[in-house]
Amino acid sequence: MDGVETVRRALTGAFPDALVDVRDLTGGGDHVRARVVSAAFEGKGTLERHRMVYAAIGRAFEGPVH
């Protein structure tokens, strides 16, 4: 499984209501950009939202994804 799909699955698992867009930045599947829109972020600041996303995808970063 490539990085895009790994990140997408992790995010949709953590935020089932979310609109998730994950894009491969280099064509190699190891550098991705993700956009997550979820009600779970309502009332949260930027840092807290980032922490929630990184908690969801933390295992993906143990491998080749950056």
CSV table of N, CA and C in Angstrom, one decimal:
chain,number,residue,atom,x,y,z
A,1,MET,N,0.8,-1.2,0.0
A,1,MET,CA,0.0,0.0,0.0
A,1,MET,C,0.9,1.2,0.0
A,2,ASP,N,0.5,2.2,-0.8
A,2,ASP,CA,1.3,3.4,-0.9
A,2,ASP,C,1.0,4.4,0.3
A,3,GLY,N,1.8,5.4,0.4
A,3,GLY,CA,1.6,6.4,1.5
A,3,GLY,C,0.3,7.1,1.4
A,4,VAL,N,-0.1,7.4,0.2
A,4,VAL,CA,-1.4,8.2,0.1
A,4,VAL,C,-2.5,7.3,0.7
A,5,GLU,N,-2.6,6.1,0.3
A,5,GLU,CA,-3.7,5.2,0.8
A,5,GLU,C,-3.5,4.9,2.3
A,6,THR,N,-2.3,4.8,2.8
A,6,THR,CA,-2.1,4.5,4.2
A,6,THR,C,-2.6,5.7,5.0
A,7,VAL,N,-2.2,6.9,4.6
A,7,VAL,CA,-2.7,8.1,5.3
A,7,VAL,C,-4.2,8.3,5.2
A,8,ARG,N,-4.7,8.1,4.0
A,8,ARG,CA,-6.2,8.2,3.8
A,8,ARG,C,-6.9,7.3,4.7
A,9,ARG,N,-6.5,6.0,4.8
A,9,ARG,CA,-7.2,5.1,5.6
A,9,ARG,C,-7.1,5.4,7.1
A,10,ALA,N,-5.9,5.9,7.5
A,10,ALA,CA,-5.8,6.3,8.9
A,10,ALA,C,-6.7,7.4,9.3
A,11,LEU,N,-6.7,8.4,8.4
A,11,LEU,CA,-7.6,9.6,8.7
A,11,LEU,C,-9.1,9.3,8.6
A,12,THR,N,-9.5,8.5,7.7
A,12,THR,CA,-10.9,8.2,7.6
A,12,THR,C,-11.3,7.3,8.8
A,13,GLY,N,-10.4,6.5,9.3
A,13,GLY,CA,-10.6,5.7,10.5
A,13,GLY,C,-10.8,6.5,11.7
A,14,ALA,N,-9.9,7.5,11.8
A,14,ALA,CA,-10.0,8.4,13.0
A,14,ALA,C,-11.1,9.4,13.0
A,15,PHE,N,-11.4,9.8,11.8
A,15,PHE,CA,-12.4,10.9,11.6
A,15,PHE,C,-13.5,10.4,10.6
A,16,PRO,N,-14.4,9.5,11.0
A,16,PRO,CA,-15.3,8.9,10.1
A,16,PRO,C,-16.2,9.9,9.3
A,17,ASP,N,-16.5,11.0,9.9
A,17,ASP,CA,-17.4,12.0,9.3
A,17,ASP,C,-16.6,12.9,8.3
A,18,ALA,N,-15.3,12.8,8.2
A,18,ALA,CA,-14.5,13.8,7.6
A,18,ALA,C,-14.5,13.7,6.1
A,19,LEU,N,-14.3,14.9,5.5
A,19,LEU,CA,-13.9,14.9,4.1
A,19,LEU,C,-12.4,14.9,4.1
A,20,VAL,N,-11.8,13.9,3.4
A,20,VAL,CA,-10.3,13.7,3.5
A,20,VAL,C,-9.8,13.8,2.0
A,21,ASP,N,-8.8,14.6,1.8
A,21,ASP,CA,-8.1,14.7,0.5
A,21,ASP,C,-6.6,14.5,0.8
A,22,VAL,N,-6.1,13.5,0.3
A,22,VAL,CA,-4.6,13.2,0.4
A,22,VAL,C,-4.0,13.2,-0.9
A,23,ARG,N,-2.9,14.0,-1.1
A,23,ARG,CA,-2.3,14.1,-2.4
A,23,ARG,C,-0.8,13.7,-2.3
A,24,ASP,N,-0.3,13.0,-3.3
A,24,ASP,CA,1.1,12.7,-3.4
A,24,ASP,C,1.8,13.9,-4.0
A,25,LEU,N,2.8,14.4,-3.2
A,25,LEU,CA,3.5,15.6,-3.6
A,25,LEU,C,4.7,15.3,-4.6
A,26,THR,N,5.2,14.1,-4.6
A,26,THR,CA,6.4,13.9,-5.4
A,26,THR,C,6.2,12.8,-6.5
A,27,GLY,N,5.1,12.0,-6.4
A,27,GLY,CA,4.9,10.9,-7.4
A,27,GLY,C,5.5,9.6,-6.9
A,28,GLY,N,6.2,9.6,-5.7
A,28,GLY,CA,6.7,8.4,-5.2
A,28,GLY,C,5.9,7.8,-4.1
A,29,GLY,N,4.9,8.5,-3.6
A,29,GLY,CA,4.0,8.0,-2.5
A,29,GLY,C,4.6,8.1,-1.2
A,30,ASP,N,5.7,8.8,-1.0
A,30,ASP,CA,6.3,9.0,0.3
A,30,ASP,C,6.3,10.4,0.8
A,31,HIS,N,5.8,11.4,0.1
A,31,HIS,CA,5.6,12.7,0.5
A,31,HIS,C,4.1,13.1,0.2
A,32,VAL,N,3.3,13.3,1.2
A,32,VAL,CA,1.9,13.6,1.0
A,32,VAL,C,1.5,14.8,1.7
A,33,ARG,N,0.4,15.4,1.2
A,33,ARG,CA,-0.3,16.5,1.8
A,33,ARG,C,-1.7,16.1,2.1
A,34,ALA,N,-2.2,16.3,3.3
A,34,ALA,CA,-3.6,15.9,3.6
A,34,ALA,C,-4.4,17.1,4.0
A,35,ARG,N,-5.7,17.1,3.6
A,35,ARG,CA,-6.6,18.1,4.1
A,35,ARG,C,-7.8,17.3,4.7
A,36,VAL,N,-8.1,17.7,5.9
A,36,VAL,CA,-9.2,17.0,6.7
A,36,VAL,C,-10.2,18.0,7.2
A,37,VAL,N,-11.4,17.8,6.8
A,37,VAL,CA,-12.5,18.7,7.3
A,37,VAL,C,-13.4,17.8,8.1
A,38,SER,N,-13.5,18.1,9.4
A,38,SER,CA,-14.3,17.2,10.3
A,38,SER,C,-15.0,18.0,11.4
A,39,ALA,N,-16.1,17.6,11.8
A,39,ALA,CA,-16.8,18.3,13.0
A,39,ALA,C,-16.0,18.1,14.2
A,40,ALA,N,-15.1,17.1,14.3
A,40,ALA,CA,-14.3,16.9,15.4
A,40,ALA,C,-13.3,18.0,15.7
A,41,PHE,N,-13.1,18.9,14.7
A,41,PHE,CA,-12.2,20.0,14.9
A,41,PHE,C,-12.9,21.3,15.4
A,42,GLU,N,-14.2,21.2,15.4
A,42,GLU,CA,-15.0,22.4,15.8
A,42,GLU,C,-14.6,22.9,17.2
A,43,GLY,N,-14.3,24.2,17.3
A,43,GLY,CA,-13.9,24.8,18.6
A,43,GLY,C,-12.5,24.5,19.0
A,44,LYS,N,-11.7,23.8,18.2
A,44,LYS,CA,-10.3,23.5,18.5
A,44,LYS,C,-9.4,24.5,17.7
A,45,GLY,N,-8.3,24.8,18.4
A,45,GLY,CA,-7.3,25.7,17.7
A,45,GLY,C,-6.4,24.9,16.7
A,46,THR,N,-5.6,25.6,16.0
A,46,THR,CA,-4.8,25.0,15.0
A,46,THR,C,-3.9,24.0,15.5
A,47,LEU,N,-3.2,24.3,16.6
A,47,LEU,CA,-2.3,23.3,17.2
A,47,LEU,C,-3.0,22.0,17.6
A,48,GLU,N,-4.1,22.2,18.3
A,48,GLU,CA,-4.8,21.0,18.7
A,48,GLU,C,-5.3,20.2,17.5
A,49,ARG,N,-5.8,20.8,16.5
A,49,ARG,CA,-6.2,20.1,15.3
A,49,ARG,C,-5.0,19.3,14.7
A,50,HIS,N,-3.9,20.0,14.6
A,50,HIS,CA,-2.7,19.3,14.0
A,50,HIS,C,-2.3,18.1,14.9
A,51,ARG,N,-2.4,18.2,16.2
A,51,ARG,CA,-2.1,17.1,17.1
A,51,ARG,C,-3.0,16.0,16.9
A,52,MET,N,-4.3,16.3,16.6
A,52,MET,CA,-5.3,15.2,16.4
A,52,MET,C,-5.0,14.5,15.1
A,53,VAL,N,-4.6,15.2,14.1
A,53,VAL,CA,-4.3,14.6,12.8
A,53,VAL,C,-3.0,13.7,12.9
A,54,TYR,N,-2.0,14.3,13.5
A,54,TYR,CA,-0.7,13.5,13.7
A,54,TYR,C,-0.9,12.3,14.6
A,55,ALA,N,-1.8,12.4,15.6
A,55,ALA,CA,-2.1,11.2,16.4
A,55,ALA,C,-2.7,10.1,15.5
A,56,ALA,N,-3.6,10.5,14.6
A,56,ALA,CA,-4.3,9.5,13.7
A,56,ALA,C,-3.3,8.9,12.7
A,57,ILE,N,-2.3,9.6,12.2
A,57,ILE,CA,-1.4,9.1,11.2
A,57,ILE,C,0.0,8.8,11.7
A,58,GLY,N,0.2,8.8,13.0
A,58,GLY,CA,1.5,8.6,13.5
A,58,GLY,C,2.2,7.4,13.0
A,59,ARG,N,1.5,6.2,12.9
A,59,ARG,CA,2.1,5.0,12.4
A,59,ARG,C,2.6,5.1,11.0
A,60,ALA,N,1.9,5.9,10.2
A,60,ALA,CA,2.3,6.0,8.8
A,60,ALA,C,3.7,6.7,8.7
A,61,PHE,N,4.0,7.5,9.7
A,61,PHE,CA,5.3,8.2,9.7
A,61,PHE,C,6.5,7.3,10.2
A,62,GLU,N,6.1,6.1,10.7
A,62,GLU,CA,7.2,5.2,11.1
A,62,GLU,C,7.9,4.6,9.9
A,63,GLY,N,7.2,4.6,8.8
A,63,GLY,CA,7.7,4.1,7.5
A,63,GLY,C,8.2,5.1,6.6
A,64,PRO,N,8.0,5.0,5.3
A,64,PRO,CA,8.6,5.9,4.3
A,64,PRO,C,7.8,7.2,4.0
A,65,VAL,N,6.7,7.4,4.7
A,65,VAL,CA,5.9,8.6,4.4
A,65,VAL,C,6.5,9.8,5.1
A,66,HIS,N,6.5,10.9,4.4
A,66,HIS,CA,7.0,12.2,5.1
A,66,HIS,C,5.9,13.2,4.9
